Tab-separated table of C-alpha atoms in Angstrom:
chain	number	residue	atom	x	y	z
A	1	MET	CA	7.266	-44.553	-190.718
A	2	ALA	CA	3.742	-46.769	-191.334
A	3	VAL	CA	0.965	-45.312	-190.536
A	4	ALA	CA	-0.440	-48.967	-191.150
A	5	ASP	CA	-0.123	-50.417	-188.185
A	6	GLU	CA	-1.386	-47.473	-185.555
A	7	GLU	CA	-4.855	-45.844	-184.685
A	8	LEU	CA	-3.265	-41.977	-184.910
A	9	LYS	CA	-6.295	-40.225	-183.763
A	10	VAL	CA	-6.477	-36.556	-185.507
A	11	PRO	CA	-7.494	-32.703	-183.307
A	12	GLU	CA	-9.706	-30.887	-185.472
A	13	ASP	CA	-8.579	-28.649	-187.129
A	14	MET	CA	-4.816	-29.580	-186.106
A	15	PHE	CA	-3.299	-29.035	-190.172
A	16	LYS	CA	-6.351	-26.213	-191.179
A	17	ASP	CA	-3.148	-23.518	-191.583
A	18	VAL	CA	-1.942	-25.967	-194.391
A	19	LYS	CA	-2.149	-26.484	-197.860
A	20	PHE	CA	-0.468	-29.225	-198.376
A	21	TYR	CA	1.286	-31.072	-202.291
A	22	VAL	CA	2.041	-34.546	-202.320
A	23	VAL	CA	5.002	-35.567	-204.995
A	24	GLY	CA	5.976	-38.898	-205.663
A	25	ASP	CA	4.536	-41.914	-203.588
A	26	ILE	CA	4.024	-41.921	-200.487
A	27	ASP	CA	2.305	-44.153	-197.053
A	28	PRO	CA	-1.613	-43.747	-198.532
A	29	GLN	CA	-3.007	-43.069	-194.679
A	30	VAL	CA	-1.076	-39.376	-194.958
A	31	PRO	CA	-3.114	-37.621	-196.889
A	32	LYS	CA	-5.812	-38.866	-194.676
A	33	LEU	CA	-3.984	-37.575	-191.516
A	34	LEU	CA	-3.707	-34.212	-193.140
A	35	LYS	CA	-6.626	-33.995	-194.262
A	36	ALA	CA	-8.814	-35.676	-191.334
A	37	GLY	CA	-7.423	-32.327	-189.195
A	38	LYS	CA	-8.153	-29.586	-192.841
A	39	ALA	CA	-5.952	-29.564	-194.982
A	40	LYS	CA	-6.935	-29.029	-198.044
A	41	GLU	CA	-4.999	-30.501	-201.674
A	42	VAL	CA	-4.129	-27.767	-204.030
A	43	SER	CA	-3.458	-29.947	-207.275
A	44	TYR	CA	0.175	-27.803	-207.861
A	45	ASN	CA	2.020	-26.177	-206.001
A	46	ALA	CA	2.917	-22.723	-206.363
A	47	LEU	CA	-0.127	-23.225	-204.286
A	48	ALA	CA	0.408	-25.509	-201.771
A	49	THR	CA	1.663	-24.059	-197.954
A	50	HIS	CA	4.003	-27.573	-197.754
A	51	ILE	CA	5.735	-30.154	-200.455
A	52	ILE	CA	5.251	-33.770	-199.207
A	53	THR	CA	7.876	-36.126	-200.345
A	54	GLU	CA	10.170	-38.548	-199.833
A	55	ASP	CA	12.676	-37.843	-202.134
A	56	GLY	CA	13.328	-34.464	-202.055
A	57	ASP	CA	15.270	-34.492	-204.377
A	58	ASN	CA	13.220	-34.967	-207.089
A	59	PRO	CA	13.033	-32.078	-209.741
A	60	GLU	CA	9.540	-30.948	-209.034
A	61	ALA	CA	10.541	-30.583	-205.093
A	62	GLY	CA	13.382	-29.042	-206.218
A	63	GLU	CA	11.166	-26.173	-208.240
A	64	SER	CA	8.868	-25.985	-204.690
A	65	ARG	CA	11.401	-24.975	-203.268
A	66	GLU	CA	13.738	-22.852	-205.199
A	67	VAL	CA	10.888	-21.352	-206.999
A	68	PHE	CA	8.656	-21.008	-204.637
A	69	ASP	CA	10.690	-20.734	-201.932
A	70	LEU	CA	8.606	-23.790	-200.157
A	71	PRO	CA	9.093	-26.827	-197.503
A	72	ILE	CA	9.556	-29.597	-198.394
A	73	VAL	CA	8.931	-32.178	-196.012
A	74	LYS	CA	8.670	-36.258	-195.537
A	75	PRO	CA	5.330	-37.624	-194.520
A	76	SER	CA	7.115	-38.935	-191.256
A	77	TRP	CA	6.329	-34.713	-190.274
A	78	VAL	CA	2.556	-34.949	-190.682
A	79	ILE	CA	2.185	-38.222	-188.115
A	80	LEU	CA	5.114	-37.456	-185.895
A	81	SER	CA	2.717	-33.650	-185.523
A	82	VAL	CA	0.233	-36.269	-184.765
A	83	ARG	CA	1.883	-38.075	-182.323
A	84	CYS	CA	2.055	-35.265	-180.929
A	85	GLY	CA	-1.288	-33.251	-180.975
A	86	SER	CA	0.613	-30.098	-182.824
A	87	VAL	CA	2.282	-28.924	-185.563
A	88	LEU	CA	6.297	-29.219	-185.892
A	89	PRO	CA	8.397	-27.323	-186.649
A	90	VAL	CA	8.960	-28.550	-190.786
A	91	ASN	CA	13.228	-27.937	-190.211
A	92	GLY	CA	14.188	-31.451	-189.600
A	93	PHE	CA	12.429	-32.753	-191.391
A	94	SER	CA	13.831	-32.973	-195.078
A	95	PRO	CA	13.919	-35.245	-197.190
A	96	GLU	CA	16.801	-34.095	-199.201
A	97	SER	CA	20.059	-35.703	-199.576
A	98	SER	CA	21.987	-32.792	-198.632
A	99	GLN	CA	20.087	-34.014	-194.852
A	100	ILE	CA	24.123	-35.101	-192.647
A	101	PHE	CA	22.111	-38.871	-191.841
A	102	PHE	CA	20.120	-39.291	-195.032
A	103	GLY	CA	20.272	-42.308	-195.843
A	104	VAL	CA	20.985	-43.685	-192.929
A	105	THR	CA	18.241	-46.028	-190.781
A	106	ALA	CA	19.581	-47.222	-187.939
A	107	CYS	CA	18.878	-49.271	-184.571
A	108	LEU	CA	19.596	-48.226	-181.437
A	109	SER	CA	19.925	-50.688	-178.807
A	110	GLN	CA	21.634	-51.171	-175.133
A	111	VAL	CA	21.941	-46.672	-175.278
A	112	SER	CA	19.304	-45.937	-171.560
A	113	SER	CA	16.048	-44.116	-172.504
A	114	GLU	CA	17.503	-40.356	-172.254
A	115	ASP	CA	20.082	-41.764	-174.822
A	116	ARG	CA	17.959	-43.010	-176.770
A	117	SER	CA	15.682	-40.385	-177.553
A	118	ILE	CA	18.347	-37.393	-177.946
A	119	LEU	CA	20.247	-39.346	-180.857
A	120	TRP	CA	16.897	-39.810	-182.393
A	121	ALA	CA	15.593	-37.101	-182.233
A	122	LEU	CA	19.201	-36.638	-183.772
A	123	ILE	CA	19.228	-38.311	-185.927
A	124	THR	CA	15.639	-37.614	-187.562
A	125	PHE	CA	16.646	-33.617	-187.200
A	126	TYR	CA	19.451	-34.564	-190.076
A	127	GLY	CA	16.892	-36.561	-192.446
A	128	GLY	CA	18.195	-40.153	-191.150
A	129	ASN	CA	14.905	-42.229	-189.118
A	130	CYS	CA	15.299	-44.449	-186.365
A	131	GLN	CA	14.307	-47.407	-184.664
A	132	LEU	CA	14.574	-50.516	-182.538
A	133	ILE	CA	14.563	-53.631	-183.887
A	134	LEU	CA	17.547	-55.164	-186.557
A	135	ASN	CA	15.661	-56.218	-189.511
A	136	LYS	CA	17.470	-55.214	-192.740
A	137	LYS	CA	15.954	-52.736	-193.694
A	138	CYS	CA	18.761	-50.614	-190.388
A	139	THR	CA	21.848	-49.214	-192.714
A	140	HIS	CA	23.388	-48.666	-188.805
A	141	LEU	CA	23.760	-50.485	-185.314
A	142	ILE	CA	24.513	-48.315	-182.778
A	143	VAL	CA	25.165	-49.693	-179.281
A	144	PRO	CA	27.828	-48.044	-176.349
A	145	GLU	CA	29.528	-51.984	-175.791
A	146	PRO	CA	30.279	-54.122	-178.664
A	147	LYS	CA	27.956	-56.795	-176.970
A	148	GLY	CA	24.633	-57.797	-177.554
A	149	GLU	CA	22.286	-60.354	-179.638
A	150	LYS	CA	21.957	-56.966	-181.858
A	151	TYR	CA	25.587	-56.420	-182.217
A	152	GLU	CA	26.534	-59.998	-183.204
A	153	CYS	CA	24.210	-60.556	-185.786
A	154	ALA	CA	24.637	-56.689	-187.000
A	155	LEU	CA	28.280	-58.669	-186.669
A	156	LYS	CA	27.182	-61.500	-189.822
A	157	ARG	CA	26.322	-58.586	-192.201
A	158	GLU	CA	27.617	-56.958	-194.244
A	159	SER	CA	25.831	-54.037	-194.491
A	160	ILE	CA	25.112	-53.139	-190.809
A	161	LYS	CA	27.726	-50.335	-190.028
A	162	ILE	CA	28.125	-50.793	-186.048
A	163	VAL	CA	28.486	-47.725	-184.404
A	164	THR	CA	28.579	-45.365	-180.831
A	165	PRO	CA	26.581	-42.784	-180.776
A	166	TRP	CA	29.686	-40.620	-180.773
A	167	TRP	CA	29.246	-41.254	-184.582
A	168	ALA	CA	26.256	-39.641	-184.784
A	169	VAL	CA	27.426	-36.713	-182.332
A	170	ASP	CA	30.483	-36.398	-184.369
A	171	SER	CA	28.827	-36.080	-187.549
A	172	ILE	CA	26.578	-33.407	-186.197
A	173	ARG	CA	29.991	-31.125	-184.513
A	174	ASP	CA	31.722	-31.593	-188.489
A	175	LYS	CA	28.769	-31.578	-190.088
A	176	SER	CA	29.182	-34.351	-192.160
A	177	LYS	CA	29.117	-38.059	-191.459
A	178	LYS	CA	31.923	-39.707	-189.831
A	179	GLU	CA	33.805	-42.588	-191.442
A	180	ALA	CA	31.982	-45.739	-189.328
A	181	ALA	CA	35.010	-47.884	-189.798
A	182	ALA	CA	36.294	-45.131	-186.425
A	183	TYR	CA	33.365	-45.951	-184.596
A	184	HIS	CA	33.246	-49.182	-184.236
A	185	PRO	CA	32.698	-50.177	-180.767
A	186	ARG	CA	35.319	-52.830	-179.906
A	187	LEU	CA	37.627	-50.002	-180.359
A	188	ILE	CA	36.210	-48.710	-177.407
A	189	VAL	CA	39.425	-48.438	-174.097
A	190	TYR	CA	37.819	-48.238	-171.164
A	191	GLU	CA	38.699	-46.276	-168.337
A	192	GLU	CA	38.947	-49.023	-165.642
A	193	GLU	CA	41.824	-51.043	-167.603
A	194	GLU	CA	43.404	-47.318	-168.070
A	195	GLU	CA	43.325	-47.510	-163.578
A	196	GLU	CA	45.195	-50.527	-162.913
A	197	GLU	CA	48.662	-49.253	-165.538
A	198	GLU	CA	48.931	-46.224	-164.035
A	199	GLU	CA	48.486	-48.183	-159.861
A	200	GLU	CA	51.045	-50.249	-161.467
């Protein structure tokens, strides 16, 4: 979630209660946004209130969590907090590999705006990323039906798994990422077909 493409206005004093420590490489705009909201960057993790990192499995992040019981958050926590104009809860912004959708970048296509908002929130909350563009970053294409330009393009790429929205819902319900092949949209049986059979 790069910040360079957009101009974000940080509400004054938004992060005044945040003392942050950065682990690893993150977008350089993120510390600038925090500081613009009056956050303080500290030089030692034990002095921090928040650890900002893309790599939740980094030993330094692990120490911060296990020894100092500090929240470990992805840089997207900062960016989305600024977009919302309010400091968001840290739950759902964990970069740890134990998250259900860790490593998932889903492209959402052909879903209603309401469903898109729900899926986006669920996937992000459980450690994944979402976008509307189908590109080489995508690991999954979420579509309700086996059709469309993005669907046809994804069929040609072995690196992209094509799934229905139920893949995300069932993964969360079962607390583990479901096998994508069982959720391919071409496996959907439509009710119209069933109704026609009943009439005969």
